Structures are given as structure tokens and as C-alpha cells.
Amino acid sequence: HTDAAAAAAATGSAAAPAASSSSQGAQGGLVELSSTVQLPQQGTAPAVSMPWVGFGTYKLSNARAAVRTALRLGYRALDSAYIYGGEKTEPETGAALAAALEAGEVTREEVFVTTKHWRKFHGYEPSLACLKTSLRRLQLAQVDLWLMHWPGPAWRTMNRRKDEIAAHGPFHYAAAGHEEDALPALRAETWRAMEDALEQGLTRAIGVSNFSVRHLQALKQTARVWPPAVNQVELNPYYQQRELQAYCAEEGIVLQAYASLGGQDASKATTASLGGPLLEAPPVAAAAEAHGATAAQVLLRWALQKRIIVIPKANREARATENTRLFHFSLSEPEMAAIDSLDRGEAGRTCWRNDPLRMLQFE
């Protein structure tokens, strides 16, 4: 991998990470998928670089086929999780990668694999057991990045009644040991397991996902390894999380966005309240027309120009190809500013809509 050149600060709009000179060619944006960002040093572990553009696997209809196609198209980062697809996506991702390795289409060193710990495994021993299950499913001895997926509790049931939650509070259905006052210490134990996994070589880097500034600050108090390499969060023009962007920049944490195109969990009413689908927002459409690009490409480019890693997913090959072609144009400062103006603050959060703690307002 080639380290990417400096791009814009969190509020800026300079050019996105440049590809190495050796990656220029007739294939346009496809070859720039090899461009990487160096993650923060973690303890004595060797330095790790991660592609700016990866392939997401959340809610894929056929993860094995989609991942195999993505690798063939040139994606060199795969983002998965223990819980995705009812726990079926990890094994399918692993099978696709194994087939590509067997066919000589890629080498293990060329592919950056991320997976995520699931919240029901919070705590030291359960977390290590979770990772070992993920490694077995992925058919790997080591992942490149292991993330703590969610800072909140596991639930003792998914049949949660809204009237009960209203009467007793959002932690009413929390699993035993996952009560609100226990969570910071529980996350600290999960992180301790992740630190040990890093030292044991089970992962090359460790990070978090869906962590607020409050959660990061709490984790820092007990962490032996700091900072987390990555914080993967919902982030797009409707939900820019500017305070979190600033904090992560200050701490040296690399931000990675999911739901870059607006997410798929929002109800029609929520989407309407935000002004309509993000892909149809006037500043996005105007930039797309000006650059001969699609709205999706504009939104992904917007994130890259803010030094935010993106992991678009696609079930169809044409869409997966489209999402690689992000380097043949650059958004101007006025275009970036116009898209920035779409920020709806906390109202822009659309993911995890069935979780009573989706707004992350807990310790």
C-alpha cells in the first residue's frame, strides 16, 4: 500500500488523498483503491496503513458473491462484523476471500480485513472468545482491524415494549451486568481484551465504532493502548458530528464513515423531515451535474475530502464499480460548503432506529 497524501482537515475542502504516482493509469478511479492512510501507532505493534475506500458488507443479499466481485474490481479493504446478516456475513466474507486467495487473485497482505466485536460479548473473556469465533468464520489467523461495535448494552430480549421503556427507562431491558452504571467499566474490560489481542497478534490494530466523545473520554481513562486506530460512525452531510470530528482529529483517531449515502434505516417520515433523500439534495445534485458524476460519487468524495474513510456497500457489480470511481474529480470549496450546509445535527441520525439508546446519551 502507498500512504495517501494529506487531504483536508475536518472542516476543509482540499483535495482528497492522492494516489501514488505508480497508480495512475487508463482505468481512472479504479486503480486509486490502493491509496492508504496510516493509522496511529499502537504500542509496539508495527505501523498499519488502511485503504481510504473499502467495501462494506452490511445487509448484503449475497455477501459471498458481492465480496468476490469487489475483490475482482480492485477493492482491497473489507468491512464485516460478528453480527452482520444474522451472523452469516462473516463466514460468507471469509469464504469469498479464501476463494480469491486460492485462485491467486489477491494475496493476504493486499487485503485489509476489518471485523467487529458484538455487544453481547462485552467483558474480557467473552470478547476474546468473540474474536476467535470471528477469525474462524473468516478463515484467518489475524484480522487487520478489530472494532468494538457498540458502546451500549446487550438486551435480554428483543421484544421490548415501548410503554415499559417509557415507564422504567431505556436500560429496562439491559442484560445482567450491562446496567448503565456498569457500562464504562465493562467497556474498559472489553478494551483490555482488545489490547491483549493486539499484543498477541490476533489483530494488527484495534478501534471502536459508534463511540461518542463522552465514550472516548471515558475509555481513555483506563486504556493502556491509546488512541483507538479508528472510530467507525454514522457520518454524512445530514449528520456530520462536527464535535466528534474535532475530538478525533485532536486525539489522532481516524474517522471511518458508514451510511455515507444517507443510511437505509430511516422511515419515510424521517427522510421527509430532513428535506428528502440525501442523494437528491440540491447541492449534491448540482455537484454531480457539474462533474459528470453520480450523487453517490459526490457524497463519497465529500467524505474523502474531509479525511474520512468510506466503506460503501453494493449488491450489484455496476454500483460497486461506480463507488470506486472517486478520484477523477475534486469538489470545489463552494461545493463543499454547500454540501456542508445540509447538516441537520442530531436530527440527521437515522441508523439504529429500533434501539432505545440509539442517540448514545448514556455513560
mmCIF file of C-alpha atoms in Angstrom:
data_model
loop_
_atom_site.group_PDB
_atom_site.id
_atom_site.type_symbol
_atom_site.label_atom_id
_atom_site.label_comp_id
_atom_site.label_asym_id
_atom_site.label_seq_id
_atom_site.Cartn_x
_atom_site.Cartn_y
_atom_site.Cartn_z
ATOM 1 C CA HIS A 1 0.000 0.000 0.000
ATOM 2 C CA THR A 2 1.000 3.605 -0.544
ATOM 3 C CA ASP A 3 0.462 6.200 2.151
ATOM 4 C CA ALA A 4 -2.038 8.805 0.989
ATOM 5 C CA ALA A 5 -1.148 12.436 0.717
ATOM 6 C CA ALA A 6 -2.609 14.921 3.139
ATOM 7 C CA ALA A 7 -6.175 15.939 2.470
ATOM 8 C CA ALA A 8 -8.478 18.486 4.048
ATOM 9 C CA ALA A 9 -8.934 18.962 7.756
ATOM 10 C CA ALA A 10 -12.320 18.034 9.199
ATOM 11 C CA THR A 11 -13.842 21.311 8.114
ATOM 12 C CA GLY A 12 -11.804 21.841 4.975
ATOM 13 C CA SER A 13 -12.201 21.029 1.337
ATOM 14 C CA ALA A 14 -8.771 20.453 -0.165
ATOM 15 C CA ALA A 15 -8.120 17.548 -2.479
ATOM 16 C CA ALA A 16 -8.665 14.066 -1.137
ATOM 17 C CA PRO A 17 -5.755 11.645 -0.559
ATOM 18 C CA ALA A 18 -3.738 11.314 -3.711
ATOM 19 C CA ALA A 19 -2.806 8.003 -5.237
ATOM 20 C CA SER A 20 0.851 7.126 -5.682
ATOM 21 C CA SER A 21 2.398 8.050 -8.995
ATOM 22 C CA SER A 22 2.599 4.382 -9.890
ATOM 23 C CA SER A 23 -1.176 4.056 -9.605
ATOM 24 C CA GLN A 24 -2.062 6.473 -12.387
ATOM 25 C CA GLY A 25 -3.421 4.776 -15.470
ATOM 26 C CA ALA A 26 -6.143 4.340 -18.031
ATOM 27 C CA GLN A 27 -8.537 2.683 -15.600
ATOM 28 C CA GLY A 28 -9.380 6.002 -13.965
ATOM 29 C CA GLY A 29 -10.513 5.876 -10.349
ATOM 30 C CA LEU A 30 -10.351 2.091 -10.064
ATOM 31 C CA VAL A 31 -6.586 1.896 -9.538
ATOM 32 C CA GLU A 32 -6.574 4.508 -6.770
ATOM 33 C CA LEU A 33 -8.185 1.999 -4.443
ATOM 34 C CA SER A 34 -4.614 1.141 -3.392
ATOM 35 C CA SER A 35 -4.199 4.550 -1.721
ATOM 36 C CA THR A 36 -3.982 4.266 2.062
ATOM 37 C CA VAL A 37 -3.925 6.290 5.251
ATOM 38 C CA GLN A 38 -1.514 5.439 8.051
ATOM 39 C CA LEU A 39 -3.280 4.579 11.283
ATOM 40 C CA PRO A 40 -1.960 5.855 14.625
ATOM 41 C CA GLN A 41 0.821 3.854 16.230
ATOM 42 C CA GLN A 42 -0.489 1.472 18.890
ATOM 43 C CA GLY A 43 2.058 0.365 21.458
ATOM 44 C CA THR A 44 4.902 -1.624 19.976
ATOM 45 C CA ALA A 45 2.796 -3.030 17.133
ATOM 46 C CA PRO A 46 4.132 -2.320 13.620
ATOM 47 C CA ALA A 47 2.649 0.662 11.789
ATOM 48 C CA VAL A 48 -0.514 -0.145 9.864
ATOM 49 C CA SER A 49 -1.925 1.518 6.740
ATOM 50 C CA MET A 50 -5.568 1.202 5.684
ATOM 51 C CA PRO A 51 -7.261 1.898 2.332
ATOM 52 C CA TRP A 52 -9.318 5.079 2.102
ATOM 53 C CA VAL A 53 -12.060 3.238 0.241
ATOM 54 C CA GLY A 54 -13.303 -0.149 1.399
ATOM 55 C CA PHE A 55 -16.179 -2.476 0.646
ATOM 56 C CA GLY A 56 -18.978 -2.661 3.220
ATOM 57 C CA THR A 57 -20.884 -5.885 3.857
ATOM 58 C CA TYR A 58 -23.841 -4.708 5.969
ATOM 59 C CA LYS A 59 -27.182 -6.051 4.688
ATOM 60 C CA LEU A 60 -25.782 -7.619 1.536
ATOM 61 C CA SER A 61 -28.172 -10.081 -0.065
ATOM 62 C CA ASN A 62 -25.343 -12.412 -1.129
ATOM 63 C CA ALA A 63 -22.167 -11.433 0.699
ATOM 64 C CA ARG A 64 -20.028 -14.209 -0.740
ATOM 65 C CA ALA A 65 -20.712 -13.237 -4.347
ATOM 66 C CA ALA A 66 -20.566 -9.495 -3.640
ATOM 67 C CA VAL A 67 -17.232 -9.711 -1.809
ATOM 68 C CA ARG A 68 -15.687 -11.876 -4.526
ATOM 69 C CA THR A 69 -16.813 -9.339 -7.125
ATOM 70 C CA ALA A 70 -15.475 -6.452 -5.031
ATOM 71 C CA LEU A 71 -12.051 -8.056 -4.805
ATOM 72 C CA ARG A 72 -12.045 -8.626 -8.547
ATOM 73 C CA LEU A 73 -12.917 -4.953 -9.089
ATOM 74 C CA GLY A 74 -9.931 -3.854 -7.046
ATOM 75 C CA TYR A 75 -11.301 -3.246 -3.549
ATOM 76 C CA ARG A 76 -8.589 -4.051 -1.029
ATOM 77 C CA ALA A 77 -10.461 -3.428 2.216
ATOM 78 C CA LEU A 78 -13.386 -5.484 3.505
ATOM 79 C CA ASP A 79 -15.573 -4.353 6.403
ATOM 80 C CA SER A 80 -17.561 -7.011 8.246
ATOM 81 C CA ALA A 81 -18.906 -7.697 11.746
ATOM 82 C CA TYR A 82 -19.757 -10.613 14.003
ATOM 83 C CA ILE A 83 -23.464 -9.791 13.921
ATOM 84 C CA TYR A 84 -23.989 -8.899 10.258
ATOM 85 C CA GLY A 85 -26.521 -10.902 8.326
ATOM 86 C CA GLY A 86 -27.687 -12.832 11.357
ATOM 87 C CA GLU A 87 -24.087 -13.988 11.826
ATOM 88 C CA LYS A 88 -23.911 -15.296 8.248
ATOM 89 C CA THR A 89 -21.954 -12.451 6.637
ATOM 90 C CA GLU A 90 -18.622 -13.159 8.339
ATOM 91 C CA PRO A 91 -18.473 -16.765 7.100
ATOM 92 C CA GLU A 92 -19.526 -15.680 3.601
ATOM 93 C CA THR A 93 -16.879 -12.953 3.580
ATOM 94 C CA GLY A 94 -14.288 -15.455 4.733
ATOM 95 C CA ALA A 95 -15.294 -17.932 2.043
ATOM 96 C CA ALA A 96 -15.058 -15.278 -0.666
ATOM 97 C CA LEU A 97 -11.634 -14.146 0.495
ATOM 98 C CA ALA A 98 -10.395 -17.732 0.781
ATOM 99 C CA ALA A 99 -11.549 -18.451 -2.780
ATOM 100 C CA ALA A 100 -9.816 -15.328 -4.091
ATOM 101 C CA LEU A 101 -6.620 -16.275 -2.269
ATOM 102 C CA GLU A 102 -6.796 -19.833 -3.571
ATOM 103 C CA ALA A 103 -7.270 -18.577 -7.123
ATOM 104 C CA GLY A 104 -4.265 -16.275 -6.803
ATOM 105 C CA GLU A 105 -6.403 -13.187 -7.435
ATOM 106 C CA VAL A 106 -5.065 -11.454 -4.316
ATOM 107 C CA THR A 107 -2.547 -12.093 -1.572
ATOM 108 C CA ARG A 108 -3.425 -11.885 2.096
ATOM 109 C CA GLU A 109 -1.099 -8.900 2.516
ATOM 110 C CA GLU A 110 -3.036 -6.972 -0.122
ATOM 111 C CA VAL A 111 -6.423 -7.211 1.603
ATOM 112 C CA PHE A 112 -7.265 -5.232 4.744
ATOM 113 C CA VAL A 113 -9.916 -7.075 6.765
ATOM 114 C CA THR A 114 -11.982 -5.383 9.481
ATOM 115 C CA THR A 115 -14.457 -7.095 11.754
ATOM 116 C CA LYS A 116 -16.335 -6.003 14.851
ATOM 117 C CA HIS A 117 -16.941 -7.345 18.320
ATOM 118 C CA TRP A 118 -20.627 -7.656 19.267
ATOM 119 C CA ARG A 119 -22.114 -6.117 22.389
ATOM 120 C CA LYS A 120 -23.354 -9.335 23.985
ATOM 121 C CA PHE A 121 -19.659 -10.234 24.395
ATOM 122 C CA HIS A 122 -18.698 -7.153 26.436
ATOM 123 C CA GLY A 123 -16.143 -8.077 29.090
ATOM 124 C CA TYR A 124 -12.666 -9.579 28.950
ATOM 125 C CA GLU A 125 -13.053 -13.316 28.361
ATOM 126 C CA PRO A 126 -16.237 -13.047 26.268
ATOM 127 C CA SER A 127 -14.546 -10.520 23.978
ATOM 128 C CA LEU A 128 -11.593 -12.785 23.269
ATOM 129 C CA ALA A 129 -13.997 -15.647 22.574
ATOM 130 C CA CYS A 130 -15.895 -13.392 20.159
ATOM 131 C CA LEU A 131 -12.721 -12.582 18.220
ATOM 132 C CA LYS A 132 -11.709 -16.222 17.988
ATOM 133 C CA THR A 133 -15.119 -17.045 16.537
ATOM 134 C CA SER A 134 -14.745 -14.232 14.006
ATOM 135 C CA LEU A 135 -11.285 -15.457 12.991
ATOM 136 C CA ARG A 136 -12.614 -18.975 12.488
ATOM 137 C CA ARG A 137 -15.504 -17.713 10.359
ATOM 138 C CA LEU A 138 -13.203 -15.503 8.308
ATOM 139 C CA GLN A 139 -10.692 -18.367 7.901
ATOM 140 C CA LEU A 140 -7.917 -16.092 9.131
ATOM 141 C CA ALA A 141 -5.241 -16.218 11.820
ATOM 142 C CA GLN A 142 -5.306 -12.439 12.142
ATOM 143 C CA VAL A 143 -7.561 -9.541 11.167
ATOM 144 C CA ASP A 144 -6.164 -6.160 10.261
ATOM 145 C CA LEU A 145 -8.583 -4.151 12.395
ATOM 146 C CA TRP A 146 -10.898 -5.227 15.209
ATOM 147 C CA LEU A 147 -13.532 -2.743 16.365
ATOM 148 C CA MET A 148 -15.744 -2.578 19.444
ATOM 149 C CA HIS A 149 -19.035 -2.355 17.548
ATOM 150 C CA TRP A 150 -21.322 -0.621 20.038
ATOM 151 C CA PRO A 151 -20.697 1.150 23.372
ATOM 152 C CA GLY A 152 -24.112 0.261 24.770
ATOM 153 C CA PRO A 153 -25.548 -2.818 26.461
ATOM 154 C CA ALA A 154 -26.772 -6.121 25.154
ATOM 155 C CA TRP A 155 -30.503 -6.711 25.579
ATOM 156 C CA ARG A 156 -32.036 -9.615 27.469
ATOM 157 C CA THR A 157 -34.852 -9.685 24.915
ATOM 158 C CA MET A 158 -35.578 -8.133 21.534
ATOM 159 C CA ASN A 159 -39.298 -7.989 22.410
ATOM 160 C CA ARG A 160 -39.039 -4.588 24.036
ATOM 161 C CA ARG A 161 -42.281 -2.757 24.827
ATOM 162 C CA LYS A 162 -42.273 0.995 24.397
ATOM 163 C CA ASP A 163 -44.597 1.516 27.362
ATOM 164 C CA GLU A 164 -42.226 -0.422 29.615
ATOM 165 C CA ILE A 165 -39.282 1.635 28.378
ATOM 166 C CA ALA A 166 -41.253 4.845 28.945
ATOM 167 C CA ALA A 167 -42.082 3.754 32.485
ATOM 168 C CA HIS A 168 -38.721 2.356 33.522
ATOM 169 C CA GLY A 169 -36.150 3.998 31.246
ATOM 170 C CA PRO A 170 -34.092 2.821 28.237
ATOM 171 C CA PHE A 171 -31.966 0.418 30.313
ATOM 172 C CA HIS A 172 -35.008 -1.536 31.480
ATOM 173 C CA TYR A 173 -34.210 -4.418 29.126
ATOM 174 C CA ALA A 174 -30.410 -4.338 29.537
ATOM 175 C CA ALA A 175 -28.751 -7.705 30.081
ATOM 176 C CA ALA A 176 -27.466 -8.551 33.547
ATOM 177 C CA GLY A 177 -24.189 -6.785 34.180
ATOM 178 C CA HIS A 178 -24.900 -4.256 31.410
ATOM 179 C CA GLU A 179 -26.660 -1.679 33.591
ATOM 180 C CA GLU A 180 -25.815 1.957 32.884
ATOM 181 C CA ASP A 181 -23.551 2.436 35.887
ATOM 182 C CA ALA A 182 -21.637 -0.735 34.953
ATOM 183 C CA LEU A 183 -21.061 0.122 31.299
ATOM 184 C CA PRO A 184 -17.863 2.224 31.489
ATOM 185 C CA ALA A 185 -16.045 -0.494 33.435
ATOM 186 C CA LEU A 186 -17.476 -3.184 31.156
ATOM 187 C CA ARG A 187 -16.231 -1.370 28.047
ATOM 188 C CA ALA A 188 -12.850 -0.960 29.735
ATOM 189 C CA GLU A 189 -12.648 -4.743 30.158
ATOM 190 C CA THR A 190 -13.597 -5.240 26.525
ATOM 191 C CA TRP A 191 -10.853 -2.806 25.513
ATOM 192 C CA ARG A 192 -8.351 -4.631 27.753
ATOM 193 C CA ALA A 193 -9.141 -7.815 25.846
ATOM 194 C CA MET A 194 -8.644 -5.945 22.598
ATOM 195 C CA GLU A 195 -5.288 -4.618 23.799
ATOM 196 C CA ASP A 196 -4.195 -8.149 24.632
ATOM 197 C CA ALA A 197 -5.417 -9.420 21.255
ATOM 198 C CA LEU A 198 -3.253 -6.754 19.632
ATOM 199 C CA GLU A 199 -0.224 -7.843 21.648
ATOM 200 C CA GLN A 200 -0.930 -11.487 20.813
ATOM 201 C CA GLY A 201 -1.002 -10.762 17.078
ATOM 202 C CA LEU A 202 -4.652 -11.707 16.617
ATOM 203 C CA THR A 203 -5.263 -8.261 15.111
ATOM 204 C CA ARG A 204 -2.949 -5.638 13.652
ATOM 205 C CA ALA A 205 -4.941 -2.682 15.016
ATOM 206 C CA ILE A 206 -7.840 -2.043 17.369
ATOM 207 C CA GLY A 207 -10.539 0.607 17.357
ATOM 208 C CA VAL A 208 -14.139 1.428 18.164
ATOM 209 C CA SER A 209 -17.418 2.080 16.409
ATOM 210 C CA ASN A 210 -20.359 4.327 17.283
ATOM 211 C CA PHE A 211 -18.419 5.963 20.129
ATOM 212 C CA SER A 212 -19.346 9.485 21.147
ATOM 213 C CA VAL A 213 -16.861 11.986 22.567
ATOM 214 C CA ARG A 214 -18.123 11.050 26.039
ATOM 215 C CA HIS A 215 -17.436 7.361 25.473
ATOM 216 C CA LEU A 216 -13.986 8.018 24.069
ATOM 217 C CA GLN A 217 -13.079 10.244 27.005
ATOM 218 C CA ALA A 218 -14.196 7.567 29.463
ATOM 219 C CA LEU A 219 -12.245 4.841 27.667
ATOM 220 C CA LYS A 220 -9.096 6.958 27.657
ATOM 221 C CA GLN A 221 -9.070 6.986 31.465
ATOM 222 C CA THR A 222 -8.266 3.262 31.658
ATOM 223 C CA ALA A 223 -6.743 2.455 28.258
ATOM 224 C CA ARG A 224 -3.238 1.045 28.053
ATOM 225 C CA VAL A 225 -3.248 1.443 24.259
ATOM 226 C CA TRP A 226 -4.369 4.870 23.055
ATOM 227 C CA PRO A 227 -5.713 6.155 20.746
ATOM 228 C CA PRO A 228 -8.090 3.738 19.059
ATOM 229 C CA ALA A 229 -6.889 3.453 15.471
ATOM 230 C CA VAL A 230 -10.359 4.091 14.041
ATOM 231 C CA ASN A 231 -13.805 5.222 15.150
ATOM 232 C CA GLN A 232 -16.363 3.972 12.629
ATOM 233 C CA VAL A 233 -19.546 6.045 12.877
ATOM 234 C CA GLU A 234 -22.625 7.145 11.010
ATOM 235 C CA LEU A 235 -21.490 10.266 9.180
ATOM 236 C CA ASN A 236 -22.804 12.053 6.114
ATOM 237 C CA PRO A 237 -23.859 15.607 5.197
ATOM 238 C CA TYR A 238 -27.138 15.260 7.119
ATOM 239 C CA TYR A 239 -25.307 14.012 10.232
ATOM 240 C CA GLN A 240 -21.794 15.461 10.335
ATOM 241 C CA GLN A 241 -20.934 15.012 14.019
ATOM 242 C CA ARG A 242 -18.651 18.046 13.989
ATOM 243 C CA GLU A 243 -17.750 17.869 17.678
ATOM 244 C CA LEU A 244 -16.741 14.230 17.221
ATOM 245 C CA GLN A 245 -14.740 15.085 14.102
ATOM 246 C CA ALA A 246 -12.815 17.719 16.048
ATOM 247 C CA TYR A 247 -12.170 15.436 19.032
ATOM 248 C CA CYS A 248 -10.944 12.557 16.882
ATOM 249 C CA ALA A 249 -8.618 14.889 14.961
ATOM 250 C CA GLU A 250 -7.220 16.168 18.275
ATOM 251 C CA GLU A 251 -6.665 12.634 19.595
ATOM 252 C CA GLY A 252 -5.288 11.231 16.329
ATOM 253 C CA ILE A 253 -8.209 8.856 15.766
ATOM 254 C CA VAL A 254 -9.022 8.127 12.116
ATOM 255 C CA LEU A 255 -12.712 8.506 11.314
ATOM 256 C CA GLN A 256 -14.469 5.984 9.113
ATOM 257 C CA ALA A 257 -17.999 6.659 7.890
ATOM 258 C CA TYR A 258 -20.883 4.304 7.362
ATOM 259 C CA ALA A 259 -24.225 5.409 5.899
ATOM 260 C CA SER A 260 -22.290 7.801 3.660
ATOM 261 C CA LEU A 261 -25.218 7.978 1.244
ATOM 262 C CA GLY A 262 -27.785 8.721 3.952
ATOM 263 C CA GLY A 263 -28.405 5.332 5.535
ATOM 264 C CA GLN A 264 -31.182 2.851 4.927
ATOM 265 C CA ASP A 265 -32.861 2.698 8.322
ATOM 266 C CA ALA A 266 -34.789 5.970 8.116
ATOM 267 C CA SER A 267 -38.556 5.944 7.826
ATOM 268 C CA LYS A 268 -40.227 7.884 5.036
ATOM 269 C CA ALA A 269 -41.377 10.458 7.576
ATOM 270 C CA THR A 270 -37.836 10.948 8.897
ATOM 271 C CA THR A 271 -36.433 11.267 5.394
ATOM 272 C CA ALA A 272 -39.084 13.837 4.530
ATOM 273 C CA SER A 273 -38.317 15.814 7.697
ATOM 274 C CA LEU A 274 -34.680 16.039 6.654
ATOM 275 C CA GLY A 275 -35.618 17.505 3.282
ATOM 276 C CA GLY A 276 -35.795 14.303 1.258
ATOM 277 C CA PRO A 277 -33.236 11.625 0.365
ATOM 278 C CA LEU A 278 -29.648 12.822 0.722
ATOM 279 C CA LEU A 279 -28.882 11.534 -2.774
ATOM 280 C CA GLU A 280 -31.431 14.035 -4.113
ATOM 281 C CA ALA A 281 -30.301 17.070 -2.083
ATOM 282 C CA PRO A 282 -29.837 20.094 -4.407
ATOM 283 C CA PRO A 283 -26.157 20.778 -3.546
ATOM 284 C CA VAL A 284 -25.321 17.134 -4.169
ATOM 285 C CA ALA A 285 -27.221 17.048 -7.454
ATOM 286 C CA ALA A 286 -25.589 20.283 -8.596
ATOM 287 C CA ALA A 287 -22.083 18.985 -7.900
ATOM 288 C CA ALA A 288 -22.866 15.707 -9.632
ATOM 289 C CA GLU A 289 -24.037 17.522 -12.753
ATOM 290 C CA ALA A 290 -21.013 19.832 -12.720
ATOM 291 C CA HIS A 291 -18.527 16.966 -12.580
ATOM 292 C CA GLY A 292 -20.310 14.347 -14.669
ATOM 293 C CA ALA A 293 -20.536 12.184 -11.571
ATOM 294 C CA THR A 294 -23.323 10.419 -9.731
ATOM 295 C CA ALA A 295 -24.778 11.673 -6.470
ATOM 296 C CA ALA A 296 -23.246 8.692 -4.674
ATOM 297 C CA GLN A 297 -19.813 9.545 -6.008
ATOM 298 C CA VAL A 298 -20.202 13.141 -4.848
ATOM 299 C CA LEU A 299 -21.159 12.055 -1.328
ATOM 300 C CA LEU A 300 -18.243 9.633 -1.071
ATOM 301 C CA ARG A 301 -15.872 12.262 -2.463
ATOM 302 C CA TRP A 302 -17.166 14.784 0.098
ATOM 303 C CA ALA A 303 -16.136 12.425 2.894
ATOM 304 C CA LEU A 304 -12.712 11.715 1.391
ATOM 305 C CA GLN A 305 -12.006 15.415 1.153
ATOM 306 C CA LYS A 306 -12.598 15.579 4.908
ATOM 307 C CA ARG A 307 -10.086 12.762 5.530
ATOM 308 C CA ILE A 308 -12.845 10.296 6.362
ATOM 309 C CA ILE A 309 -12.558 6.677 5.215
ATOM 310 C CA VAL A 310 -15.585 5.327 3.353
ATOM 311 C CA ILE A 311 -16.947 1.766 3.059
ATOM 312 C CA PRO A 312 -19.817 1.806 0.551
ATOM 313 C CA LYS A 313 -21.588 -1.483 0.010
ATOM 314 C CA ALA A 314 -23.190 -2.709 -3.190
ATOM 315 C CA ASN A 315 -25.077 -5.815 -4.211
ATOM 316 C CA ARG A 316 -24.752 -5.053 -7.916
ATOM 317 C CA GLU A 317 -21.447 -5.016 -9.791
ATOM 318 C CA ALA A 318 -22.325 -1.799 -11.625
ATOM 319 C CA ARG A 319 -22.862 0.030 -8.342
ATOM 320 C CA ALA A 320 -19.722 -1.450 -6.805
ATOM 321 C CA THR A 321 -17.764 -0.215 -9.825
ATOM 322 C CA GLU A 322 -19.344 3.230 -9.603
ATOM 323 C CA ASN A 323 -18.276 3.531 -5.979
ATOM 324 C CA THR A 324 -14.615 3.045 -6.892
ATOM 325 C CA ARG A 325 -14.507 5.964 -9.315
ATOM 326 C CA LEU A 326 -13.979 8.801 -6.913
ATOM 327 C CA PHE A 327 -10.633 10.184 -7.999
ATOM 328 C CA HIS A 328 -11.305 11.731 -11.405
ATOM 329 C CA PHE A 329 -12.814 14.887 -9.925
ATOM 330 C CA SER A 330 -12.482 17.150 -6.899
ATOM 331 C CA LEU A 331 -15.176 19.199 -5.196
ATOM 332 C CA SER A 332 -14.513 22.923 -5.007
ATOM 333 C CA GLU A 333 -14.637 24.920 -1.773
ATOM 334 C CA PRO A 334 -18.056 26.392 -2.662
ATOM 335 C CA GLU A 335 -19.385 22.914 -3.481
ATOM 336 C CA MET A 336 -18.062 21.541 -0.193
ATOM 337 C CA ALA A 337 -19.588 24.464 1.702
ATOM 338 C CA ALA A 338 -22.961 23.970 0.016
ATOM 339 C CA ILE A 339 -22.986 20.293 0.965
ATOM 340 C CA ASP A 340 -21.812 21.154 4.490
ATOM 341 C CA SER A 341 -24.899 23.356 4.853
ATOM 342 C CA LEU A 342 -27.087 20.237 4.783
ATOM 343 C CA ASP A 343 -26.107 19.335 8.351
ATOM 344 C CA ARG A 344 -29.200 18.626 10.466
ATOM 345 C CA GLY A 345 -27.345 17.947 13.710
ATOM 346 C CA GLU A 346 -28.741 15.174 15.909
ATOM 347 C CA ALA A 347 -31.926 15.091 13.836
ATOM 348 C CA GLY A 348 -29.836 13.745 10.972
ATOM 349 C CA ARG A 349 -29.090 10.455 12.728
ATOM 350 C CA THR A 350 -31.099 7.717 11.020
ATOM 351 C CA CYS A 351 -29.366 4.427 11.894
ATOM 352 C CA TRP A 352 -30.065 2.047 14.797
ATOM 353 C CA ARG A 353 -33.608 3.425 14.839
ATOM 354 C CA ASN A 354 -35.047 0.460 16.793
ATOM 355 C CA ASP A 355 -32.515 0.752 19.606
ATOM 356 C CA PRO A 356 -33.765 2.753 22.634
ATOM 357 C CA LEU A 357 -30.198 4.042 23.139
ATOM 358 C CA ARG A 358 -29.601 4.963 19.507
ATOM 359 C CA MET A 359 -28.752 8.591 20.363
ATOM 360 C CA LEU A 360 -25.873 7.381 22.570
ATOM 361 C CA GLN A 361 -26.945 9.535 25.500
ATOM 362 C CA PHE A 362 -25.557 7.323 28.246
ATOM 363 C CA GLU A 363 -22.338 6.921 30.177
#
